[in-house]
Tab-separated table of C-alpha atoms and ligand atoms in Angstrom:
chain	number	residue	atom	x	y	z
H	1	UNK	CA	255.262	-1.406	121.458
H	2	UNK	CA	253.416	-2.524	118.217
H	3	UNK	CA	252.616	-4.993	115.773
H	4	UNK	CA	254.028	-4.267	112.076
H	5	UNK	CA	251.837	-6.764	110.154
H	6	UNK	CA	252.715	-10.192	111.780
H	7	UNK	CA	256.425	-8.615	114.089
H	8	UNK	CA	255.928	-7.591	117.390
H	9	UNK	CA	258.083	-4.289	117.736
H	10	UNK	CA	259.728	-2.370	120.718
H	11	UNK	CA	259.877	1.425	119.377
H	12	UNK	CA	261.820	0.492	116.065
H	13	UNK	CA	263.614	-2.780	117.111
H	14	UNK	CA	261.845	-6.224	116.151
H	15	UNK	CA	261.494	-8.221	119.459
H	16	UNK	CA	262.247	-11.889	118.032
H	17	UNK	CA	265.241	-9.986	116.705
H	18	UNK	CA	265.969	-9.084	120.357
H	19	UNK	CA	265.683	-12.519	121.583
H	20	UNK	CA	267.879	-14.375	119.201
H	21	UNK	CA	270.716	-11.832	119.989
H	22	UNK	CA	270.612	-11.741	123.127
H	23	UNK	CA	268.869	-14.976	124.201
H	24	UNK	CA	266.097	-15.366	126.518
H	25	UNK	CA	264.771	-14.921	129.385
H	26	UNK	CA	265.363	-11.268	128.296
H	27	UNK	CA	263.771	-7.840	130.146
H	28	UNK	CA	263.232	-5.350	127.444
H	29	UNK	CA	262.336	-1.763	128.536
H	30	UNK	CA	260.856	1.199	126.142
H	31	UNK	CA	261.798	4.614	126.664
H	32	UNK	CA	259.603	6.163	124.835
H	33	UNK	CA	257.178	4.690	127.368
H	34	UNK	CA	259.300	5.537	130.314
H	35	UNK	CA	258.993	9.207	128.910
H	36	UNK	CA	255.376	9.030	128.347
H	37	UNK	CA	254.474	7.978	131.749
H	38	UNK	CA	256.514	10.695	133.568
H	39	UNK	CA	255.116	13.060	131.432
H	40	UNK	CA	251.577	12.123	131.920
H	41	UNK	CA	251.967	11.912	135.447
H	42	UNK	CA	253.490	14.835	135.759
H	43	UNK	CA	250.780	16.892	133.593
H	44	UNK	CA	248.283	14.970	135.659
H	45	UNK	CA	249.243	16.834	138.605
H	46	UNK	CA	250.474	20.021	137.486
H	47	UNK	CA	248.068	21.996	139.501
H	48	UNK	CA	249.728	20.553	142.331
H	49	UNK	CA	253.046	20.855	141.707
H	50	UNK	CA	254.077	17.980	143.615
H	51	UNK	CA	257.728	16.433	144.484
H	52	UNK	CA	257.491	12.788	142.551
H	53	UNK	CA	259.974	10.852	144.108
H	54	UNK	CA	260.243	7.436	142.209
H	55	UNK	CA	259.968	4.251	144.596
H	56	UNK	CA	263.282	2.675	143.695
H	57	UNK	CA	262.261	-0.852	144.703
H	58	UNK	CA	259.773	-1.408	141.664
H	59	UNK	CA	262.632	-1.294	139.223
H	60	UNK	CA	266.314	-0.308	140.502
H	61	UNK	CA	268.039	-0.591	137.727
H	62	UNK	CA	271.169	1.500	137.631
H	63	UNK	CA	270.346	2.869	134.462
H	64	UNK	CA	266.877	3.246	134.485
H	65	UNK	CA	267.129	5.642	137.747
H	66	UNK	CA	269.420	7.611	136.226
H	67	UNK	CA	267.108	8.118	133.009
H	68	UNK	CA	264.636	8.417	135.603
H	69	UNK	CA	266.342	11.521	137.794
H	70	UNK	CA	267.555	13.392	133.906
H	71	UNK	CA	263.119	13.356	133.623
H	72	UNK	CA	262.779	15.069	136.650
H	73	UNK	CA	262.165	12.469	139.562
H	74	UNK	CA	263.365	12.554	142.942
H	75	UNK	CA	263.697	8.860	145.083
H	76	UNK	CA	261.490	7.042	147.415
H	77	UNK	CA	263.724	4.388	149.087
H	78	UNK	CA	263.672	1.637	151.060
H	79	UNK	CA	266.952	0.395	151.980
H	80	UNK	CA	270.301	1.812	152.624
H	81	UNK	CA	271.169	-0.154	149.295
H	82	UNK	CA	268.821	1.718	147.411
H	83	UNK	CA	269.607	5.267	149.124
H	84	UNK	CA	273.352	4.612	147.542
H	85	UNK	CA	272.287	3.553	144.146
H	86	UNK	CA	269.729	6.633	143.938
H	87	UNK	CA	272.569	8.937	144.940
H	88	UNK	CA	274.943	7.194	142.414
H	89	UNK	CA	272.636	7.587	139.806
H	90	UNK	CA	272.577	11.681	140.636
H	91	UNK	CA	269.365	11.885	142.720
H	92	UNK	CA	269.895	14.765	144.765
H	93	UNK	CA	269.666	14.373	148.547
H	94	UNK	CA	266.716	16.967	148.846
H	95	UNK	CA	264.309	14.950	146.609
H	96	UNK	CA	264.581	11.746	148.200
H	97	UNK	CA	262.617	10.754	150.901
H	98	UNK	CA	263.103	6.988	152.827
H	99	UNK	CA	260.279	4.796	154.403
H	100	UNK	CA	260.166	1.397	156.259
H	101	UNK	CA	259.105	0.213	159.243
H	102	UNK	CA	262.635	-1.851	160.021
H	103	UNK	CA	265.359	0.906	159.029
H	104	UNK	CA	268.443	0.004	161.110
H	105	UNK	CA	270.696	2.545	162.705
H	106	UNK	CA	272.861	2.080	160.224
H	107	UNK	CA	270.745	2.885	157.661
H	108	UNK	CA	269.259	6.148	159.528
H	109	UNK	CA	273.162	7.140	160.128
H	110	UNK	CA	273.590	6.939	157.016
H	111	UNK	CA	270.765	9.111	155.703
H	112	UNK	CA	271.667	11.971	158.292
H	113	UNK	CA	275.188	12.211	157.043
H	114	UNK	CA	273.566	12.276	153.348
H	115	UNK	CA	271.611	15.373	154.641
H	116	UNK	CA	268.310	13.756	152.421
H	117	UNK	CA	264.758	15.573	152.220
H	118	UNK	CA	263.139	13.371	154.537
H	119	UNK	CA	263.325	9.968	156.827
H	120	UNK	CA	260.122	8.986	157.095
H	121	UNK	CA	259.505	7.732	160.622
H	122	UNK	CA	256.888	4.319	161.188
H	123	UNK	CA	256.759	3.878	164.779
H	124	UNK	CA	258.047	5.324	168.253
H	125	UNK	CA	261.050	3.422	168.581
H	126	UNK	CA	262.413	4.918	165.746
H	127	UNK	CA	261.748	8.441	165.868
H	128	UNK	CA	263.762	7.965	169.655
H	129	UNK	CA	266.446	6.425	167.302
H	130	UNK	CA	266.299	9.124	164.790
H	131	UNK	CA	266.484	11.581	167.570
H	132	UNK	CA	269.342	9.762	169.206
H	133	UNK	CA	271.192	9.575	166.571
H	134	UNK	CA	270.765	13.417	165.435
H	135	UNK	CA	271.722	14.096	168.947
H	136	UNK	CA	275.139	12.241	168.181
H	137	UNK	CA	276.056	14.296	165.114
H	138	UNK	CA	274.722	17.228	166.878
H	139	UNK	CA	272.237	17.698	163.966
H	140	UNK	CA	268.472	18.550	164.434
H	141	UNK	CA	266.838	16.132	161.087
H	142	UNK	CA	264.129	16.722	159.176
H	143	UNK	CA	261.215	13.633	159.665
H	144	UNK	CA	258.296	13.058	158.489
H	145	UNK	CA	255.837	10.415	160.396
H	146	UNK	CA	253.778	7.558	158.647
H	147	UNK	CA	250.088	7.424	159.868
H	148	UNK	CA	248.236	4.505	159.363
H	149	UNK	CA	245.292	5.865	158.263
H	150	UNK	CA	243.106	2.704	158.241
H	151	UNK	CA	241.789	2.801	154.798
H	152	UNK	CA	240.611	0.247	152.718
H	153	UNK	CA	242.537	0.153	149.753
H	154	UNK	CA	240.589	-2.318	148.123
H	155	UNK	CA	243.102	-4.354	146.305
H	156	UNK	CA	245.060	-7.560	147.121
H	157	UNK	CA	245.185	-8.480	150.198
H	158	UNK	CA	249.469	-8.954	149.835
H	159	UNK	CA	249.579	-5.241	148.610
H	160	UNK	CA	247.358	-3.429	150.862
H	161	UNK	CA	249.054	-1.441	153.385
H	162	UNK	CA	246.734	0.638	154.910
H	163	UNK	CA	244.800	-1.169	157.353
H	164	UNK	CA	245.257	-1.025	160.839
H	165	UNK	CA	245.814	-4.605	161.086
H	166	UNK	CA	249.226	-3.663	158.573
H	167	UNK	CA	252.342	-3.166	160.013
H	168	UNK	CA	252.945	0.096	158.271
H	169	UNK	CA	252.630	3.302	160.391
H	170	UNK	CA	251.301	4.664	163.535
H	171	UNK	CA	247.487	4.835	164.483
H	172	UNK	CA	245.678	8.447	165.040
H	173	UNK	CA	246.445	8.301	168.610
H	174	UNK	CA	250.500	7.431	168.645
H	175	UNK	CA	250.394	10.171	165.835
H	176	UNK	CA	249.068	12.677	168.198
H	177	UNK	CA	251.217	11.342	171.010
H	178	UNK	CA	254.322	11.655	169.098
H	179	UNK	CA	253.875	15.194	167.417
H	180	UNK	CA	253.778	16.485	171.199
H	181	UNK	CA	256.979	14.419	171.591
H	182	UNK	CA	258.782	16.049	169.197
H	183	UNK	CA	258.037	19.502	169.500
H	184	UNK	CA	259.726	19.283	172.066
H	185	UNK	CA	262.852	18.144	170.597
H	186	UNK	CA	265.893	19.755	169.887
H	187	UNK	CA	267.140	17.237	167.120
H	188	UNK	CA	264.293	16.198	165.289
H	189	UNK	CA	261.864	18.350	163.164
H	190	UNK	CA	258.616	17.436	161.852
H	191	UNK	CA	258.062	18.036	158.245
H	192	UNK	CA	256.111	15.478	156.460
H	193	UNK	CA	252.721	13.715	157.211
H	194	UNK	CA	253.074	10.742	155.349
H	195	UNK	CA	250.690	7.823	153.997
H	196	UNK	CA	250.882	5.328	151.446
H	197	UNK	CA	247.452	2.740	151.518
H	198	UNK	CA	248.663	0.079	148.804
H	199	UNK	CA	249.222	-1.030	145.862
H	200	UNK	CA	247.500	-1.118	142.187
H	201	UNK	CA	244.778	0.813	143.411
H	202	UNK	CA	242.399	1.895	140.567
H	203	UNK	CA	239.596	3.471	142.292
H	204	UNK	CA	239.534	6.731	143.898
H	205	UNK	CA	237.193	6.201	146.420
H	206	UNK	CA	239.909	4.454	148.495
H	207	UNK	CA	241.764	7.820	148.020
H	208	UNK	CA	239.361	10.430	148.782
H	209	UNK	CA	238.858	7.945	152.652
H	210	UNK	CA	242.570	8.620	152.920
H	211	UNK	CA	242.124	12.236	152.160
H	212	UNK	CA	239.370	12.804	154.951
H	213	UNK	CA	241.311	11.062	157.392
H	214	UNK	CA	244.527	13.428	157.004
H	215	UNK	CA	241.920	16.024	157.283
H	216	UNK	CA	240.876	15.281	159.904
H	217	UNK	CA	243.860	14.352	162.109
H	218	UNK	CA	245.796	17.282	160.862
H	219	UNK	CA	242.739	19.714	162.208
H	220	UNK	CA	242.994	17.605	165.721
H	221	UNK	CA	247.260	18.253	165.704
H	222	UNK	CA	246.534	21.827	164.848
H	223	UNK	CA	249.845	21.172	163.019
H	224	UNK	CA	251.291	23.017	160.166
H	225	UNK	CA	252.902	20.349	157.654
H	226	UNK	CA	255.235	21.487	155.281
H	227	UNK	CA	254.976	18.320	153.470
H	228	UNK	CA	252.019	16.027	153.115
H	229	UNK	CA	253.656	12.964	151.524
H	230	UNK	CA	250.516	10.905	149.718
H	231	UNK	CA	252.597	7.616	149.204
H	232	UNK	CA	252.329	5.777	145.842
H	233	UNK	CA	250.213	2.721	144.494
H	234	UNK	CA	248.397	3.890	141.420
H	235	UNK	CA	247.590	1.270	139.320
H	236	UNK	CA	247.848	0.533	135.987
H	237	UNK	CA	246.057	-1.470	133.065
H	238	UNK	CA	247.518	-5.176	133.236
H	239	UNK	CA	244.340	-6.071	132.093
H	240	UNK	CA	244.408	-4.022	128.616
H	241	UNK	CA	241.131	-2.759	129.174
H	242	UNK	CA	240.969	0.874	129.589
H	243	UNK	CA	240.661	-0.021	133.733
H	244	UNK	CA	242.992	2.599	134.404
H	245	UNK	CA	243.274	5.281	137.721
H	246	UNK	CA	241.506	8.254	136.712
H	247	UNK	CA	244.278	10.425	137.567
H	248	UNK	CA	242.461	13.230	136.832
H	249	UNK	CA	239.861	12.913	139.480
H	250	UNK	CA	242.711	12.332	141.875
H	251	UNK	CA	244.024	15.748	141.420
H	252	UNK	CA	240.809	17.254	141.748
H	253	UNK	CA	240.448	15.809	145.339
H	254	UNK	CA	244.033	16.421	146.303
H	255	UNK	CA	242.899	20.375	144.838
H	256	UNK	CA	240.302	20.576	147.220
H	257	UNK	CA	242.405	19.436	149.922
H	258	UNK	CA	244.978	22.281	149.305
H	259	UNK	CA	242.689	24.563	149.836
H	260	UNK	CA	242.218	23.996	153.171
H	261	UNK	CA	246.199	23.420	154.050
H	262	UNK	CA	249.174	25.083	152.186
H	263	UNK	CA	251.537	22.747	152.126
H	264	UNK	CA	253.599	20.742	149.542
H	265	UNK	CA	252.325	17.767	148.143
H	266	UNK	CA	255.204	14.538	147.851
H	267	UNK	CA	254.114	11.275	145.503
H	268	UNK	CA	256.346	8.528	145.370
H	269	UNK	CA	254.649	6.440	142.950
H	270	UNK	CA	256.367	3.457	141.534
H	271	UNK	CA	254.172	1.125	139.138
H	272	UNK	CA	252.351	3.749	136.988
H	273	UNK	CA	256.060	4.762	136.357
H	274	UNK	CA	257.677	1.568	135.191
H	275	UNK	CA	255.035	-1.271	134.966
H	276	UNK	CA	254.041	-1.079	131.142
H	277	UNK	CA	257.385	0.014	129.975
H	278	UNK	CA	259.282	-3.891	130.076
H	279	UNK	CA	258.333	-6.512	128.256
H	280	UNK	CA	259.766	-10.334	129.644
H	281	UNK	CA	261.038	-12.355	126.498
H	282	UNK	CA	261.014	-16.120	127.035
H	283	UNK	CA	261.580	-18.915	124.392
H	284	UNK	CA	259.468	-22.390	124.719
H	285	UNK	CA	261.413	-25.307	125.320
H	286	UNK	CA	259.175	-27.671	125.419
H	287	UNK	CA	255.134	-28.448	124.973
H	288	UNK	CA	253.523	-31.323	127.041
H	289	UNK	CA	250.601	-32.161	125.874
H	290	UNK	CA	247.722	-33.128	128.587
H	291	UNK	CA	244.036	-34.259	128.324
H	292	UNK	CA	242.620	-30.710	128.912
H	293	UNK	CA	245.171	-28.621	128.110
H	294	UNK	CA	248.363	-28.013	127.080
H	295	UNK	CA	251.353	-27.500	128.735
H	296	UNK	CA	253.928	-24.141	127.359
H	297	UNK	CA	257.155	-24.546	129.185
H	298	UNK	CA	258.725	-21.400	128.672
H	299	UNK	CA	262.782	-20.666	129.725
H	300	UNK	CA	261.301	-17.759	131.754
H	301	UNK	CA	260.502	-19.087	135.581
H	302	UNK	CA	259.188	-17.569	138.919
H	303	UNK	CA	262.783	-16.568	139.894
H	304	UNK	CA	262.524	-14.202	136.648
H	305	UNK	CA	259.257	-12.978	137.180
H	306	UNK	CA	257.542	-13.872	140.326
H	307	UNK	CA	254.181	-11.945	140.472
H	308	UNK	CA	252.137	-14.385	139.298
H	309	UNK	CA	253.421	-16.759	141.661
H	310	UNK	CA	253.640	-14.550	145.016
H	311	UNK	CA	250.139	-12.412	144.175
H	312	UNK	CA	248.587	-14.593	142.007
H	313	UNK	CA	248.864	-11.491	139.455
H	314	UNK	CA	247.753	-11.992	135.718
H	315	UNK	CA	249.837	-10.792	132.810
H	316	UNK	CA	249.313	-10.502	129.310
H	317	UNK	CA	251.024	-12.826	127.272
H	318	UNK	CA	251.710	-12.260	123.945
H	319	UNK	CA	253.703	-14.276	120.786
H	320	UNK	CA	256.101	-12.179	119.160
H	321	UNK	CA	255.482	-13.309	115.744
H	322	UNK	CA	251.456	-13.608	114.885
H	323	UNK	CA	249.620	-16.277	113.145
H	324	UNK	CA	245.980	-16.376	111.928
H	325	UNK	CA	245.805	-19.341	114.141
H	326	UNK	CA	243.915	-20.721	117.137
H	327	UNK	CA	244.713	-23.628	119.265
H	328	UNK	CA	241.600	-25.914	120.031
H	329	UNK	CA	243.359	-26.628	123.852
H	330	UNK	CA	243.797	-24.054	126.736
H	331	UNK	CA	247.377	-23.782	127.024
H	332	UNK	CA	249.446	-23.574	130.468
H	333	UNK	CA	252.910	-21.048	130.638
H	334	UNK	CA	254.482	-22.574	133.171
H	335	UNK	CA	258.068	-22.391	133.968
H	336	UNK	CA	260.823	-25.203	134.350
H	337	UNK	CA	261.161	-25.015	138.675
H	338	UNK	CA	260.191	-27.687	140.743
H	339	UNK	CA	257.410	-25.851	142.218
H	340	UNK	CA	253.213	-26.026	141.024
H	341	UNK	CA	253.308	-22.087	141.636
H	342	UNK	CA	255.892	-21.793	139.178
H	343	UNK	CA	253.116	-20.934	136.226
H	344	UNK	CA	251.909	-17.295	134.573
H	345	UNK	CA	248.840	-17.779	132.651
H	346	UNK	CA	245.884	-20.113	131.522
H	347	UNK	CA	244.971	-19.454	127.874
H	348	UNK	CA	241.982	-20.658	125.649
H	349	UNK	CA	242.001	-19.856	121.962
H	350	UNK	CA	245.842	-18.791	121.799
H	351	UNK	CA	247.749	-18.835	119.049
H	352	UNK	CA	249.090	-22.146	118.154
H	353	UNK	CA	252.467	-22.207	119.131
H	354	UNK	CA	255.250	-24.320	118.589
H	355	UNK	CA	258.237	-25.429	120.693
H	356	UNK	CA	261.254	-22.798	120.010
H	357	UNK	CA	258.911	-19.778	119.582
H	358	UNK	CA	258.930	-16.845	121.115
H	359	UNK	CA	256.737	-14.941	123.415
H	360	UNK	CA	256.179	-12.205	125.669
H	361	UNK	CA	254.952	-11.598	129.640
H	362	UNK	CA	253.751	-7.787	129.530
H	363	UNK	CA	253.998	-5.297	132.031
H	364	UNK	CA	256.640	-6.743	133.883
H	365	UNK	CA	258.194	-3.082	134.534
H	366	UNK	CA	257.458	-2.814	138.362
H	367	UNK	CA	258.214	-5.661	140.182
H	368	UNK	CA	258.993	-8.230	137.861
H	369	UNK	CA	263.433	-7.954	137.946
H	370	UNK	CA	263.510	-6.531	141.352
H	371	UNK	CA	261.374	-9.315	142.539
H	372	UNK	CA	263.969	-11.787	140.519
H	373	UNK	CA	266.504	-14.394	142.775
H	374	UNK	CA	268.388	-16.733	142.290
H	375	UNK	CA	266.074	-19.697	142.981
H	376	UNK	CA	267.194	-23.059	141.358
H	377	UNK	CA	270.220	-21.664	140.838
H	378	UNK	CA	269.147	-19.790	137.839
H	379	UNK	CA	271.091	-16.892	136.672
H	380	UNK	CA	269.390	-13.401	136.497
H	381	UNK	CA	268.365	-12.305	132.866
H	382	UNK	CA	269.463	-9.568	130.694
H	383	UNK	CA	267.744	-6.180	130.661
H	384	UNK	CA	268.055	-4.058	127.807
H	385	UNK	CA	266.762	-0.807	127.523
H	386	UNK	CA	265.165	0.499	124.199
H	387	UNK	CA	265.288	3.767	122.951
H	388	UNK	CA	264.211	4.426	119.065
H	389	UNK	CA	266.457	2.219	117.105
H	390	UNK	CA	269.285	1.717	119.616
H	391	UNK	CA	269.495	-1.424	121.976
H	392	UNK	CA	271.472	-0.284	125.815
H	393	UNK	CA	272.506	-3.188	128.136
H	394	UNK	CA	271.299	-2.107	131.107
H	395	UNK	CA	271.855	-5.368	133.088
H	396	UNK	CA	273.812	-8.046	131.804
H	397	UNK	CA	272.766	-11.740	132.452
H	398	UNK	CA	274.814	-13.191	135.247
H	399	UNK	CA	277.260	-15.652	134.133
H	400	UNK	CA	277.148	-19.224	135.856
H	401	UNK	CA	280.770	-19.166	136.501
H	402	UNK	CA	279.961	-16.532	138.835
H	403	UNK	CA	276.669	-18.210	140.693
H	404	UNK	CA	278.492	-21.674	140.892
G	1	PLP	C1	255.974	0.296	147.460
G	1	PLP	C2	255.788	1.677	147.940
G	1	PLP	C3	255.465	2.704	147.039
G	1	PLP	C4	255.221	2.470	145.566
G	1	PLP	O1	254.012	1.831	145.319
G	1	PLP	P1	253.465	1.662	143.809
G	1	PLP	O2	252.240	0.875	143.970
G	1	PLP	O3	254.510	0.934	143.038
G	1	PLP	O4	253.212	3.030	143.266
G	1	PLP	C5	255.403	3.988	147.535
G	1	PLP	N1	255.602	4.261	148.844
G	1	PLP	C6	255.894	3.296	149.746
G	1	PLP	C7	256.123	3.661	151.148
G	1	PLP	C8	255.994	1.979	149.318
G	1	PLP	O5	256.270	1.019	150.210
């Protein structure tokens, strides 16, 4: 994802190309990217050796899991929705693991009869449900148990998990409790020790506390985990400048941890997979000029791309075709719904743009279409998926016949 003199390019395809075919708000995802990430990642860790199971709910597109699973990556998942679509895609059951604090008994039937690597438990309750339902099938399931190891992850507030004042997991002591508890079991196994802190982390610090506490509660169980499952959340560069995870580092620690415990390390990260691979195409419609600044009203709105508006996340914006231009106003993106949340950036000394251009929201890989709805009564956009020279659907826009 280039500029060739004054064209914005994805791989070898012009992107205001892209938007006059196929019309805007458009998703466009790079392969090459996709490729380059997994790759890294998994080079990153190679010491380790770890199982990488892709968290499905930053991007679960169809496609893109199954492009996903031919590069090597086993599923996290979420939902019973996104257990199906990871086995449809050809995700084998023994490299996907599923987390939650709410899974119904539906959903936990379900992922018995699918014989998958590991149901990873988030409270009492349902380890007694797991077990219950084992017990049913006459089945003894393999579980892994979420500890909430009450670390910091220092990042926002909405994405932080780790805390004990988070729903997510079970504190030291219902940990300890509930090992005892299942030992004794003749339906459920324990396998996994699982954490996962938050979300677009990028220091380590917050990683190596999280480290020390499995340490030390797996020294107090005097348990031997097959799995330790490390959770996700590495972040990524939305600012463009070089802030990035030193991933690096991160293996070092996780080295040293080894060391002490053989067991088999499980990552299930989701946004250092996807985030910078999709770009989100929007066309202006209008531009209202105001006193201070001025007003871009792009075709692209919250219910296309709602970080901004639920986290009050910052993305990159970029035009598509370049100008040796600046405007002498700050200029707004906003989107057309009836809500003052409904905007992505504040810009001084952009481009001057006109109405009917064409720009771009970057990084919109991980949560940006997976966090889309149908709010206004808008119809979901196209994603396309970009590989060299050739253009894939991968989603195609929802028709209005079929909303109204
Ligand atoms: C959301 C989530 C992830 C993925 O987090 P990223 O920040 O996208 O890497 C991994 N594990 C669990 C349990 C999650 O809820």
């Amino acid at each position: 994802m280039i500029y060739k003199k004054k064209d914005f390019f994805i791989e070898k395809v012009k992107a205001s190309k892209l938007a006059k075919i196929y019309s805007t708000p458009l998703y466009c995802y790079s392969y090459q990217k996709l490729s380059e990430n997994i790759n890294y990642f998994k080079k990153m860790f190679k010491s380790i050796d770890p199982l990488i199971c892709f968290s499905v709910k930053s991007n679960p597109n169809k496609i893109l899991l199954s492009e996903i699973r031919k590069l090597g990556l086993g599923a996290d998942v979420v939902s019973i929705g996104e257990l199906m679509r990871s086995l449809k895609a050809g995700i084998k059951p023994n490299k996907i693991v599923f987390s939650g604090v709410g899974k119904t008994s539906k959903e936990i039937s379900y992922a018995i009869q699918k014989k998958i690597l590991l149901i990873n438990a988030e409270s009492k309750s349902e380890v007694l449900e797991i077990e219950k339902l084992a017990k049913a099938k006459k089945r003894k399931v393999d579980i892994g148990l979420r500890l909430n190891p009450n670390t910091d992850a220092k990042t926002l507030s909405q994405i932080s998990t780790g805390k004990k004042e988070n729903k997510f997991g079970v504190s030291e002591k219902t940990f300890l409790n509930l090992i005892d508890y299942i030992k004794k079991s003749n339906f459920i196994n324990l396998k996994c020790l699982s954490v996962h802190i938050g979300s677009q982390i990028l220091n380590n610090k917050p990683y190596e506390k999280m480290l020390k506490v499995l340490e030390k509660i797996i020294d107090k169980s005097e348990y031997n985990f097959e799995y330790i499952d490390l959770g996700g959340g590495m972040g990524i560069d939305y600012e463009n400048k070089n802030k990035n995870l030193d991933l690096k580092k991160y293996s070092f620690h996780i080295n040293n941890f080894l060391k002490r415990y053989k067991t088999k390390i499980i990552f299930e990260p989701g946004r250092s997979i996807v985030g910078n691979t999709g770009l989100l195409i929007s066309q202006i419609i209008y531009i209202k000029e105001g006193d201070n600044k001025n007003f871009i009203i792009l075709d692209a709105a919250m219910n296309d791309f709602m970080r901004p508006a639920l986290y009050n996340a910052k993305h990159r914006i970029i035009p598509l075709i370049k100008t040796n231009t600046r405007s002498k106003k700050a200029y707004e993106f906003v989107g057309p719904i009836c809500e003052s949340t409904d905007k992505f950036l504040t810009k001084k000394k952009f481009q001057k743009l006109k109405e009917k251009d064409f720009i771009a929201i970057c990084d919109v890989g991980a949560y940006g279409m997976a966090l889309s709805s149908n709010y206004n009564l808008r119809p979901k956009a196209t994603e396309l998926l970009i590989k060299n020279s050739k253009i894939q659907i991968i989603y195609k826009r929802q028709s209005l016949k079929d909303l109204i």
